[in-house]
PDB file of C-alpha atoms and ligand atoms in Angstrom:
ATOM      1  CA  MET A  27      15.877 -16.060  -4.048  1.00  0.00           C
ATOM      2  CA  TYR A  28      13.253 -13.842  -2.462  1.00  0.00           C
ATOM      3  CA  CYS A  29      11.764 -10.400  -2.930  1.00  0.00           C
ATOM      4  CA  ASP A  30       9.424  -7.937  -1.214  1.00  0.00           C
ATOM      5  CA  LEU A  31       6.695  -6.420  -3.382  1.00  0.00           C
ATOM      6  CA  HIS A  32       5.069  -4.046  -0.868  1.00  0.00           C
ATOM      7  CA  THR A  33       7.071  -1.338   0.966  1.00  0.00           C
ATOM      8  CA  HIS A  34       6.666   2.326   1.912  1.00  0.00           C
ATOM      9  CA  SER A  35       9.162   5.161   2.297  1.00  0.00           C
ATOM     10  CA  LEU A  36       9.180   8.782   3.436  1.00  0.00           C
ATOM     11  CA  ALA A  37       7.655   9.617   0.047  1.00  0.00           C
ATOM     12  CA  SER A  38       4.356   8.563   1.628  1.00  0.00           C
ATOM     13  CA  ASP A  39       3.839   7.407   5.214  1.00  0.00           C
ATOM     14  CA  GLY A  40       6.968   5.342   5.847  1.00  0.00           C
ATOM     15  CA  THR A  41       9.790   6.565   8.062  1.00  0.00           C
ATOM     16  CA  GLU A  42      12.834   5.629   5.930  1.00  0.00           C
ATOM     17  CA  THR A  43      14.187   7.255   2.773  1.00  0.00           C
ATOM     18  CA  PRO A  44      13.821   5.306  -0.496  1.00  0.00           C
ATOM     19  CA  THR A  45      17.599   4.747  -0.418  1.00  0.00           C
ATOM     20  CA  GLU A  46      17.353   3.236   3.066  1.00  0.00           C
ATOM     21  CA  VAL A  47      14.458   0.974   2.015  1.00  0.00           C
ATOM     22  CA  VAL A  48      16.613  -0.370  -0.820  1.00  0.00           C
ATOM     23  CA  ARG A  49      19.603  -0.774   1.483  1.00  0.00           C
ATOM     24  CA  LEU A  50      17.548  -2.718   4.034  1.00  0.00           C
ATOM     25  CA  ALA A  51      16.223  -4.958   1.261  1.00  0.00           C
ATOM     26  CA  ARG A  52      19.720  -5.722   0.097  1.00  0.00           C
ATOM     27  CA  ARG A  53      20.883  -6.357   3.649  1.00  0.00           C
ATOM     28  CA  ALA A  54      17.981  -8.779   4.088  1.00  0.00           C
ATOM     29  CA  GLY A  55      19.424 -10.710   1.145  1.00  0.00           C
ATOM     30  CA  LEU A  56      16.536  -9.985  -1.219  1.00  0.00           C
ATOM     31  CA  ALA A  57      16.990 -10.189  -4.977  1.00  0.00           C
ATOM     32  CA  ALA A  58      14.382  -7.470  -5.618  1.00  0.00           C
ATOM     33  CA  VAL A  59      12.267  -4.913  -3.797  1.00  0.00           C
ATOM     34  CA  ALA A  60       9.257  -2.913  -4.961  1.00  0.00           C
ATOM     35  CA  LEU A  61       8.686   0.576  -3.599  1.00  0.00           C
ATOM     36  CA  THR A  62       4.903   1.003  -3.402  1.00  0.00           C
ATOM     37  CA  ASP A  63       4.216   4.322  -1.701  1.00  0.00           C
ATOM     38  CA  HIS A  64       0.614   5.501  -1.334  1.00  0.00           C
ATOM     39  CA  ASP A  65      -0.599   7.411  -4.402  1.00  0.00           C
ATOM     40  CA  THR A  66       2.818   8.649  -5.491  1.00  0.00           C
ATOM     41  CA  PHE A  67       5.914   7.829  -7.502  1.00  0.00           C
ATOM     42  CA  ALA A  68       7.863  10.609  -5.753  1.00  0.00           C
ATOM     43  CA  GLY A  69      10.384   8.206  -4.199  1.00  0.00           C
ATOM     44  CA  ILE A  70      10.895   6.026  -7.246  1.00  0.00           C
ATOM     45  CA  GLU A  71      13.753   7.840  -8.930  1.00  0.00           C
ATOM     46  CA  GLU A  72      15.828   7.772  -5.744  1.00  0.00           C
ATOM     47  CA  ALA A  73      14.999   4.101  -5.196  1.00  0.00           C
ATOM     48  CA  LEU A  74      15.950   3.120  -8.767  1.00  0.00           C
ATOM     49  CA  ASP A  75      19.210   5.003  -8.398  1.00  0.00           C
ATOM     50  CA  ALA A  76      19.953   3.294  -5.073  1.00  0.00           C
ATOM     51  CA  GLY A  77      19.136  -0.054  -6.680  1.00  0.00           C
ATOM     52  CA  ARG A  78      21.647   0.539  -9.472  1.00  0.00           C
ATOM     53  CA  LYS A  79      24.356   1.577  -7.008  1.00  0.00           C
ATOM     54  CA  GLN A  80      23.703  -1.254  -4.567  1.00  0.00           C
ATOM     55  CA  GLY A  81      23.163  -3.939  -7.171  1.00  0.00           C
ATOM     56  CA  ILE A  82      19.586  -4.909  -6.304  1.00  0.00           C
ATOM     57  CA  ARG A  83      16.581  -4.956  -8.608  1.00  0.00           C
ATOM     58  CA  VAL A  84      14.069  -2.190  -7.769  1.00  0.00           C
ATOM     59  CA  ILE A  85      10.513  -2.474  -9.063  1.00  0.00           C
ATOM     60  CA  VAL A  86       8.308   0.571  -9.597  1.00  0.00           C
ATOM     61  CA  GLY A  87       4.958   0.539  -7.833  1.00  0.00           C
ATOM     62  CA  ALA A  88       2.297   2.594  -6.076  1.00  0.00           C
ATOM     63  CA  GLU A  89      -0.495   1.616  -3.686  1.00  0.00           C
ATOM     64  CA  LEU A  90      -3.848   3.118  -4.693  1.00  0.00           C
ATOM     65  CA  SER A  91      -6.957   3.532  -2.520  1.00  0.00           C
ATOM     66  CA  LEU A  92     -10.212   2.382  -4.106  1.00  0.00           C
ATOM     67  CA  PRO A  93     -13.809   2.887  -3.016  1.00  0.00           C
ATOM     68  CA  HIS A  94     -15.228  -0.079  -1.116  1.00  0.00           C
ATOM     69  CA  ASP A  95     -18.386  -0.195   0.964  1.00  0.00           C
ATOM     70  CA  THR A  96     -17.331  -2.348   3.861  1.00  0.00           C
ATOM     71  CA  GLY A  97     -13.632  -1.636   4.463  1.00  0.00           C
ATOM     72  CA  SER A  98     -10.314  -0.603   2.902  1.00  0.00           C
ATOM     73  CA  PHE A  99      -9.588  -1.695  -0.675  1.00  0.00           C
ATOM     74  CA  HIS A 100      -5.951  -1.061  -1.549  1.00  0.00           C
ATOM     75  CA  LEU A 101      -4.570  -2.009  -4.947  1.00  0.00           C
ATOM     76  CA  ILE A 102      -0.887  -2.009  -5.895  1.00  0.00           C
ATOM     77  CA  ALA A 103       0.042  -1.016  -9.434  1.00  0.00           C
ATOM     78  CA  LEU A 104       3.308  -2.916  -9.930  1.00  0.00           C
ATOM     79  CA  GLY A 105       5.962  -2.891 -12.646  1.00  0.00           C
ATOM     80  CA  VAL A 106       4.604   0.257 -14.227  1.00  0.00           C
ATOM     81  CA  ASP A 107       6.467   2.847 -16.247  1.00  0.00           C
ATOM     82  CA  PRO A 108       6.319   5.828 -13.842  1.00  0.00           C
ATOM     83  CA  GLU A 109       6.552   8.224 -16.797  1.00  0.00           C
ATOM     84  CA  ASN A 110       3.320   6.905 -18.303  1.00  0.00           C
ATOM     85  CA  ALA A 111       0.789   9.736 -18.432  1.00  0.00           C
ATOM     86  CA  GLU A 112      -2.260   7.648 -17.487  1.00  0.00           C
ATOM     87  CA  ILE A 113      -0.807   6.182 -14.284  1.00  0.00           C
ATOM     88  CA  ARG A 114       0.737   9.523 -13.343  1.00  0.00           C
ATOM     89  CA  ASP A 115      -2.646  11.171 -13.727  1.00  0.00           C
ATOM     90  CA  VAL A 116      -4.273   8.657 -11.362  1.00  0.00           C
ATOM     91  CA  ALA A 117      -1.534   9.129  -8.732  1.00  0.00           C
ATOM     92  CA  ASP A 118      -1.596  12.927  -9.078  1.00  0.00           C
ATOM     93  CA  ARG A 119      -5.360  13.083  -8.616  1.00  0.00           C
ATOM     94  CA  LEU A 120      -5.142  11.045  -5.405  1.00  0.00           C
ATOM     95  CA  CYS A 121      -2.215  13.109  -4.153  1.00  0.00           C
ATOM     96  CA  ASP A 122      -3.915  16.438  -4.901  1.00  0.00           C
ATOM     97  CA  ALA A 123      -6.916  15.397  -2.825  1.00  0.00           C
ATOM     98  CA  ARG A 124      -4.801  14.898   0.310  1.00  0.00           C
ATOM     99  CA  GLY A 125      -4.437  18.622   1.051  1.00  0.00           C
ATOM    100  CA  PRO A 126      -8.166  19.361   1.446  1.00  0.00           C
ATOM    101  CA  ARG A 127      -8.648  16.126   3.363  1.00  0.00           C
ATOM    102  CA  ASN A 128      -5.886  16.897   5.862  1.00  0.00           C
ATOM    103  CA  ARG A 129      -7.303  20.375   6.397  1.00  0.00           C
ATOM    104  CA  GLY A 130     -10.733  18.826   6.986  1.00  0.00           C
ATOM    105  CA  ILE A 131      -9.311  16.470   9.614  1.00  0.00           C
ATOM    106  CA  VAL A 132      -7.481  19.332  11.358  1.00  0.00           C
ATOM    107  CA  ALA A 133     -10.694  21.405  11.391  1.00  0.00           C
ATOM    108  CA  LYS A 134     -12.591  18.532  13.037  1.00  0.00           C
ATOM    109  CA  LEU A 135      -9.811  18.014  15.600  1.00  0.00           C
ATOM    110  CA  ARG A 136      -9.894  21.704  16.478  1.00  0.00           C
ATOM    111  CA  ALA A 137     -13.673  21.543  16.794  1.00  0.00           C
ATOM    112  CA  SER A 138     -13.120  18.715  19.301  1.00  0.00           C
ATOM    113  CA  GLY A 139     -10.852  20.962  21.335  1.00  0.00           C
ATOM    114  CA  VAL A 140      -7.472  19.676  20.126  1.00  0.00           C
ATOM    115  CA  ASP A 141      -4.860  22.408  19.724  1.00  0.00           C
ATOM    116  CA  ILE A 142      -3.415  21.611  16.278  1.00  0.00           C
ATOM    117  CA  THR A 143      -2.728  23.449  13.000  1.00  0.00           C
ATOM    118  CA  ILE A 144      -2.199  22.290   9.427  1.00  0.00           C
ATOM    119  CA  GLU A 145       1.258  23.938   9.509  1.00  0.00           C
ATOM    120  CA  GLU A 146       2.262  21.714  12.435  1.00  0.00           C
ATOM    121  CA  VAL A 147       1.014  18.664  10.557  1.00  0.00           C
ATOM    122  CA  GLU A 148       2.955  19.616   7.437  1.00  0.00           C
ATOM    123  CA  ALA A 149       6.098  20.218   9.495  1.00  0.00           C
ATOM    124  CA  GLU A 150       5.643  16.753  11.027  1.00  0.00           C
ATOM    125  CA  ALA A 151       5.674  15.302   7.489  1.00  0.00           C
ATOM    126  CA  GLY A 152       8.832  17.208   6.588  1.00  0.00           C
ATOM    127  CA  GLY A 153       7.196  20.114   4.766  1.00  0.00           C
ATOM    128  CA  ALA A 154       4.102  21.057   2.772  1.00  0.00           C
ATOM    129  CA  ASP A 155       5.692  19.670  -0.405  1.00  0.00           C
ATOM    130  CA  GLN A 156       5.847  16.170   1.132  1.00  0.00           C
ATOM    131  CA  VAL A 157       3.021  13.628   1.114  1.00  0.00           C
ATOM    132  CA  VAL A 158       1.130  14.488   4.301  1.00  0.00           C
ATOM    133  CA  ALA A 159      -1.045  11.697   5.650  1.00  0.00           C
ATOM    134  CA  ARG A 160      -2.920  10.543   8.736  1.00  0.00           C
ATOM    135  CA  PRO A 161       0.143   8.845  10.323  1.00  0.00           C
ATOM    136  CA  HIS A 162       1.767  12.284  10.529  1.00  0.00           C
ATOM    137  CA  ILE A 163      -1.293  13.626  12.346  1.00  0.00           C
ATOM    138  CA  ALA A 164      -1.212  10.596  14.635  1.00  0.00           C
ATOM    139  CA  SER A 165       2.415  11.101  15.608  1.00  0.00           C
ATOM    140  CA  LEU A 166       1.741  14.785  16.221  1.00  0.00           C
ATOM    141  CA  LEU A 167      -1.172  13.857  18.516  1.00  0.00           C
ATOM    142  CA  MET A 168       1.232  11.593  20.407  1.00  0.00           C
ATOM    143  CA  LYS A 169       3.830  14.361  20.724  1.00  0.00           C
ATOM    144  CA  LYS A 170       1.129  16.691  22.034  1.00  0.00           C
ATOM    145  CA  ARG A 171       0.100  13.953  24.506  1.00  0.00           C
ATOM    146  CA  VAL A 172      -3.462  14.047  23.217  1.00  0.00           C
ATOM    147  CA  VAL A 173      -3.171  10.278  22.794  1.00  0.00           C
ATOM    148  CA  ALA A 174      -0.723   7.729  24.179  1.00  0.00           C
ATOM    149  CA  THR A 175      -0.361   5.465  21.165  1.00  0.00           C
ATOM    150  CA  PHE A 176      -0.644   5.434  17.398  1.00  0.00           C
ATOM    151  CA  GLN A 177      -3.543   3.008  17.679  1.00  0.00           C
ATOM    152  CA  GLU A 178      -5.387   5.305  20.069  1.00  0.00           C
ATOM    153  CA  ALA A 179      -5.016   8.201  17.606  1.00  0.00           C
ATOM    154  CA  PHE A 180      -6.775   6.129  14.958  1.00  0.00           C
ATOM    155  CA  ASP A 181      -9.372   4.644  17.298  1.00  0.00           C
ATOM    156  CA  ARG A 182     -10.402   7.959  18.827  1.00  0.00           C
ATOM    157  CA  TYR A 183      -9.864  10.475  16.028  1.00  0.00           C
ATOM    158  CA  LEU A 184      -8.514   9.363  12.655  1.00  0.00           C
ATOM    159  CA  GLY A 185      -9.951   5.960  11.794  1.00  0.00           C
ATOM    160  CA  ARG A 186     -13.087   5.439   9.714  1.00  0.00           C
ATOM    161  CA  GLY A 187     -16.093   6.473  11.758  1.00  0.00           C
ATOM    162  CA  ALA A 188     -13.966   8.163  14.438  1.00  0.00           C
ATOM    163  CA  GLU A 189     -14.418  11.761  15.617  1.00  0.00           C
ATOM    164  CA  ALA A 190     -12.197  13.560  13.091  1.00  0.00           C
ATOM    165  CA  TYR A 191     -12.492  11.120  10.180  1.00  0.00           C
ATOM    166  CA  VAL A 192     -12.821  12.633   6.717  1.00  0.00           C
ATOM    167  CA  GLU A 193     -13.601  10.410   3.719  1.00  0.00           C
ATOM    168  CA  ARG A 194     -10.913  10.505   1.052  1.00  0.00           C
ATOM    169  CA  VAL A 195     -11.046  10.771  -2.713  1.00  0.00           C
ATOM    170  CA  ARG A 196     -10.503   7.414  -4.347  1.00  0.00           C
ATOM    171  CA  VAL A 197      -9.835   6.067  -7.792  1.00  0.00           C
ATOM    172  CA  ARG A 198     -12.327   3.659  -9.374  1.00  0.00           C
ATOM    173  CA  LEU A 199     -11.223   0.079 -10.007  1.00  0.00           C
ATOM    174  CA  ASP A 200     -11.650   0.343 -13.786  1.00  0.00           C
ATOM    175  CA  GLU A 201      -9.573   3.553 -13.869  1.00  0.00           C
ATOM    176  CA  ALA A 202      -6.798   1.959 -11.806  1.00  0.00           C
ATOM    177  CA  VAL A 203      -6.746  -1.195 -13.954  1.00  0.00           C
ATOM    178  CA  THR A 204      -6.803   0.662 -17.278  1.00  0.00           C
ATOM    179  CA  ALA A 205      -4.026   3.070 -16.271  1.00  0.00           C
ATOM    180  CA  THR A 206      -1.845   0.306 -14.813  1.00  0.00           C
ATOM    181  CA  ARG A 207      -2.199  -1.801 -17.947  1.00  0.00           C
ATOM    182  CA  ALA A 208      -1.366   1.150 -20.167  1.00  0.00           C
ATOM    183  CA  ALA A 209       1.762   1.678 -18.080  1.00  0.00           C
ATOM    184  CA  GLY A 210       2.807  -1.954 -18.624  1.00  0.00           C
ATOM    185  CA  GLY A 211       2.112  -3.126 -15.087  1.00  0.00           C
ATOM    186  CA  VAL A 212      -0.131  -5.432 -13.090  1.00  0.00           C
ATOM    187  CA  THR A 213      -2.630  -4.809 -10.300  1.00  0.00           C
ATOM    188  CA  ILE A 214      -2.534  -6.617  -6.951  1.00  0.00           C
ATOM    189  CA  VAL A 215      -5.213  -6.702  -4.233  1.00  0.00           C
ATOM    190  CA  CYS A 216      -3.442  -5.787  -0.966  1.00  0.00           C
ATOM    191  CA  HIS A 217      -4.015  -7.224   2.517  1.00  0.00           C
ATOM    192  CA  PRO A 218      -7.520  -8.562   1.625  1.00  0.00           C
ATOM    193  CA  PHE A 219      -8.439  -8.954   5.309  1.00  0.00           C
ATOM    194  CA  THR A 220      -9.108  -5.194   5.387  1.00  0.00           C
ATOM    195  CA  LEU A 221     -11.879  -5.493   2.780  1.00  0.00           C
ATOM    196  CA  GLY A 222     -14.353  -5.988   5.575  1.00  0.00           C
ATOM    197  CA  PHE A 223     -15.916  -9.330   4.708  1.00  0.00           C
ATOM    198  CA  ARG A 224     -17.714 -11.006   7.549  1.00  0.00           C
ATOM    199  CA  VAL A 225     -14.985 -12.658   9.530  1.00  0.00           C
ATOM    200  CA  PRO A 226     -15.602 -15.985  11.228  1.00  0.00           C
ATOM    201  CA  GLY A 227     -12.369 -16.239  13.182  1.00  0.00           C
ATOM    202  CA  GLU A 228      -9.759 -14.397  11.197  1.00  0.00           C
ATOM    203  CA  VAL A 229     -10.718 -15.189   7.585  1.00  0.00           C
ATOM    204  CA  PRO A 230     -13.844 -14.385   5.530  1.00  0.00           C
ATOM    205  CA  ALA A 231     -16.449 -16.949   4.517  1.00  0.00           C
ATOM    206  CA  GLU A 232     -14.734 -18.676   1.618  1.00  0.00           C
ATOM    207  CA  GLU A 233     -17.460 -18.788  -1.040  1.00  0.00           C
ATOM    208  CA  GLU A 234     -18.421 -15.151  -0.570  1.00  0.00           C
ATOM    209  CA  PHE A 235     -14.804 -14.086  -0.736  1.00  0.00           C
ATOM    210  CA  VAL A 236     -13.906 -16.187  -3.785  1.00  0.00           C
ATOM    211  CA  THR A 237     -16.939 -14.745  -5.599  1.00  0.00           C
ATOM    212  CA  TRP A 238     -15.647 -11.240  -4.872  1.00  0.00           C
ATOM    213  CA  CYS A 239     -12.161 -12.236  -6.101  1.00  0.00           C
ATOM    214  CA  ARG A 240     -13.586 -13.662  -9.337  1.00  0.00           C
ATOM    215  CA  GLY A 241     -15.441 -10.390  -9.820  1.00  0.00           C
ATOM    216  CA  VAL A 242     -12.324  -8.244  -9.600  1.00  0.00           C
ATOM    217  CA  ALA A 243     -10.378 -10.748 -11.729  1.00  0.00           C
ATOM    218  CA  ALA A 244     -13.092 -10.355 -14.391  1.00  0.00           C
ATOM    219  CA  GLN A 245     -12.514  -6.598 -14.215  1.00  0.00           C
ATOM    220  CA  GLY A 246      -8.832  -7.083 -15.013  1.00  0.00           C
ATOM    221  CA  VAL A 247      -7.134  -7.380 -11.615  1.00  0.00           C
ATOM    222  CA  ASP A 248      -4.118  -9.699 -11.912  1.00  0.00           C
ATOM    223  CA  ALA A 249      -3.070 -10.797  -8.459  1.00  0.00           C
ATOM    224  CA  MET A 250      -3.638 -10.866  -4.704  1.00  0.00           C
ATOM    225  CA  GLU A 251      -1.301 -10.832  -1.732  1.00  0.00           C
ATOM    226  CA  ALA A 252      -1.108 -14.535  -0.911  1.00  0.00           C
ATOM    227  CA  ARG A 253       1.647 -13.709   1.545  1.00  0.00           C
ATOM    228  CA  TYR A 254       1.809 -10.602   3.715  1.00  0.00           C
ATOM    229  CA  GLY A 255       3.959  -9.257   6.527  1.00  0.00           C
ATOM    230  CA  SER A 256       1.446  -9.876   9.289  1.00  0.00           C
ATOM    231  CA  TYR A 257      -0.621 -12.846   8.021  1.00  0.00           C
ATOM    232  CA  SER A 258      -1.177 -15.723  10.379  1.00  0.00           C
ATOM    233  CA  LYS A 259      -0.700 -19.222   8.944  1.00  0.00           C
ATOM    234  CA  THR A 260      -4.480 -19.505   8.655  1.00  0.00           C
ATOM    235  CA  GLN A 261      -4.757 -16.267   6.683  1.00  0.00           C
ATOM    236  CA  GLU A 262      -1.892 -17.222   4.404  1.00  0.00           C
ATOM    237  CA  ALA A 263      -3.465 -20.576   3.581  1.00  0.00           C
ATOM    238  CA  PHE A 264      -6.905 -19.020   3.073  1.00  0.00           C
ATOM    239  CA  PHE A 265      -5.824 -16.157   0.827  1.00  0.00           C
ATOM    240  CA  THR A 266      -3.420 -18.369  -1.169  1.00  0.00           C
ATOM    241  CA  GLN A 267      -6.176 -20.843  -1.876  1.00  0.00           C
ATOM    242  CA  SER A 268      -8.772 -18.157  -2.637  1.00  0.00           C
ATOM    243  CA  ALA A 269      -6.436 -16.418  -5.112  1.00  0.00           C
ATOM    244  CA  GLU A 270      -5.794 -19.721  -6.837  1.00  0.00           C
ATOM    245  CA  ARG A 271      -9.490 -20.559  -7.088  1.00  0.00           C
ATOM    246  CA  ALA A 272     -10.266 -17.104  -8.524  1.00  0.00           C
ATOM    247  CA  GLY A 273      -7.460 -17.270 -11.092  1.00  0.00           C
ATOM    248  CA  LEU A 274      -5.440 -14.483  -9.452  1.00  0.00           C
ATOM    249  CA  LEU A 275      -1.639 -14.729  -9.440  1.00  0.00           C
ATOM    250  CA  PRO A 276       0.043 -14.789  -6.016  1.00  0.00           C
ATOM    251  CA  SER A 277       1.998 -11.777  -4.824  1.00  0.00           C
ATOM    252  CA  GLY A 278       3.499 -10.910  -1.485  1.00  0.00           C
ATOM    253  CA  GLY A 279       5.138  -8.224   0.563  1.00  0.00           C
ATOM    254  CA  SER A 280       5.834  -7.003   4.050  1.00  0.00           C
ATOM    255  CA  ASP A 281       4.024  -3.608   3.888  1.00  0.00           C
ATOM    256  CA  PHE A 282       7.170  -2.231   5.535  1.00  0.00           C
ATOM    257  CA  HIS A 283       6.665   1.276   6.986  1.00  0.00           C
ATOM    258  CA  GLY A 284       9.830   1.645   9.092  1.00  0.00           C
ATOM    259  CA  SER A 285       9.706   2.612  12.753  1.00  0.00           C
ATOM    260  CA  ILE A 286       5.943   3.272  12.875  1.00  0.00           C
ATOM    261  CA  LYS A 287       5.463  -0.508  12.430  1.00  0.00           C
ATOM    262  CA  PRO A 288       8.660  -1.733  14.075  1.00  0.00           C
ATOM    263  CA  ALA A 289       7.645  -5.398  14.156  1.00  0.00           C
ATOM    264  CA  VAL A 290       7.403  -5.606  10.354  1.00  0.00           C
ATOM    265  CA  ARG A 291      10.761  -6.091   8.618  1.00  0.00           C
ATOM    266  CA  ILE A 292      11.546  -5.837   4.927  1.00  0.00           C
ATOM    267  CA  GLY A 293      11.392  -9.209   3.212  1.00  0.00           C
ATOM    268  CA  ARG A 294      10.454 -10.998   6.429  1.00  0.00           C
ATOM    269  CA  GLY A 295       7.396  -9.218   7.787  1.00  0.00           C
ATOM    270  CA  ARG A 296       6.829 -10.488  11.315  1.00  0.00           C
ATOM    271  CA  GLY A 297       9.253 -13.328  10.629  1.00  0.00           C
ATOM    272  CA  ARG A 298       7.718 -15.984   8.406  1.00  0.00           C
ATOM    273  CA  LEU A 299       7.293 -14.021   5.162  1.00  0.00           C
ATOM    274  CA  ARG A 300       9.045 -15.439   2.064  1.00  0.00           C
ATOM    275  CA  VAL A 301       8.120 -14.183  -1.401  1.00  0.00           C
ATOM    276  CA  PRO A 302       9.752 -16.198  -4.202  1.00  0.00           C
ATOM    277  CA  ILE A 303      11.340 -14.177  -6.997  1.00  0.00           C
ATOM    278  CA  ALA A 304       9.482 -16.430  -9.460  1.00  0.00           C
ATOM    279  CA  TRP A 305       6.246 -14.698  -8.362  1.00  0.00           C
ATOM    280  CA  LEU A 306       7.706 -11.351  -9.382  1.00  0.00           C
ATOM    281  CA  ASP A 307       8.850 -12.733 -12.723  1.00  0.00           C
ATOM    282  CA  ALA A 308       5.367 -14.089 -13.447  1.00  0.00           C
ATOM    283  CA  LEU A 309       3.799 -10.705 -12.594  1.00  0.00           C
ATOM    284  CA  ILE A 310       6.249  -8.727 -14.754  1.00  0.00           C
ATOM    285  CA  GLU A 311       5.692 -11.195 -17.586  1.00  0.00           C
ATOM    286  CA  ARG A 312       1.920 -10.731 -17.340  1.00  0.00           C
ATOM    287  CA  GLY A 313       2.298  -6.934 -17.446  1.00  0.00           C
ATOM    288  CA  LYS A 314       4.487  -6.983 -20.514  1.00  0.00           C
ATOM    289  CA  SER A 315       2.426  -9.495 -22.412  1.00  0.00           C
ATOM    290  CA  ARG A 316      -0.656  -7.314 -22.879  1.00  0.00           C
ATOM    291  CA  PRO A 317      -1.418  -5.672 -26.191  1.00  0.00           C
ATOM    292  CA  ASP A 318      -2.383  -2.394 -24.480  1.00  0.00           C
ATOM    293  CA  ALA A 319       0.916  -2.183 -22.570  1.00  0.00           C
ATOM    294  CA  HIS A 320       3.666   0.194 -23.531  1.00  0.00           C
ATOM    295  CA  PRO A 321       7.187  -1.103 -22.962  1.00  0.00           C
ATOM    296  CA  VAL A 322       8.564  -0.658 -19.452  1.00  0.00           C
ATOM    297  CA  ALA A 323      11.808   1.248 -19.334  1.00  0.00           C
ATOM    298  CA  HIS A 324      13.631  -0.836 -16.725  1.00  0.00           C
TER     299      HIS A 324
HETATM  300 ZN1   ZN B 424      -2.598  -0.697   2.309  1.00  0.00          ZN
HETATM  301 ZN1   ZN B 425       0.925  -0.556   2.085  1.00  0.00          ZN
END
């Protein structure tokens, strides 16, 4: 029995509805799927409902962006009660900051001579009330033939350090950990290869990385993605072993986004991904076992 603990829907920057994400998970033969949209629980209710109807376990999650000097530090809050005020507050703060950031990016693009408006960007995302993010701007730039590919949009305009990049508001690690624990969940370091450690080949120097992992574990982080949709065998072995050495539980997921990352499938990633359901059970158990956790409703 397998599961997928890292997926995105239309509620953030994925291309499928929460219902479709759940349906694809069931079709892939998974016993459980976590919906972990960026900074929002907006898709959760629909996903839980689809899970009940389709007879598959749906786990509540959100992927939070944290400050990190050298790269991207994403942390999944998993198994949380989405009604918990502390975790909602963290997600709302991150969500609220997206509007000003998107407008900042559009202003920089216009200053670079690109004909684009915030209204067009919002329409691309399905409306101003939707989560509007850089992938929507990227696909708009492709439609306008400003760039040829998604990657080019990020390389030239939207990525860190690129022409129209605007830094985003982030949540501190201690805030994310405290809120997740209060909501009865666990925190998981996502795709650690984006943290920006010096990379000899495709993995960081082991001692430096394990020291970093022990540091976040000491601050209350529970787990790390030992398996991930696009890991090579080398990365999988490295991150599995590093998590173990640092006392972090293993987690895993595809980081499914739908048609914007067509090679990554739910439950399977690029083909070799398998996340045992026992990993999920251990994570849920850890979340429930803490004295500061409130009971999870599902
Ligand atoms: Zn991420
Ligand atoms: Zn993700």
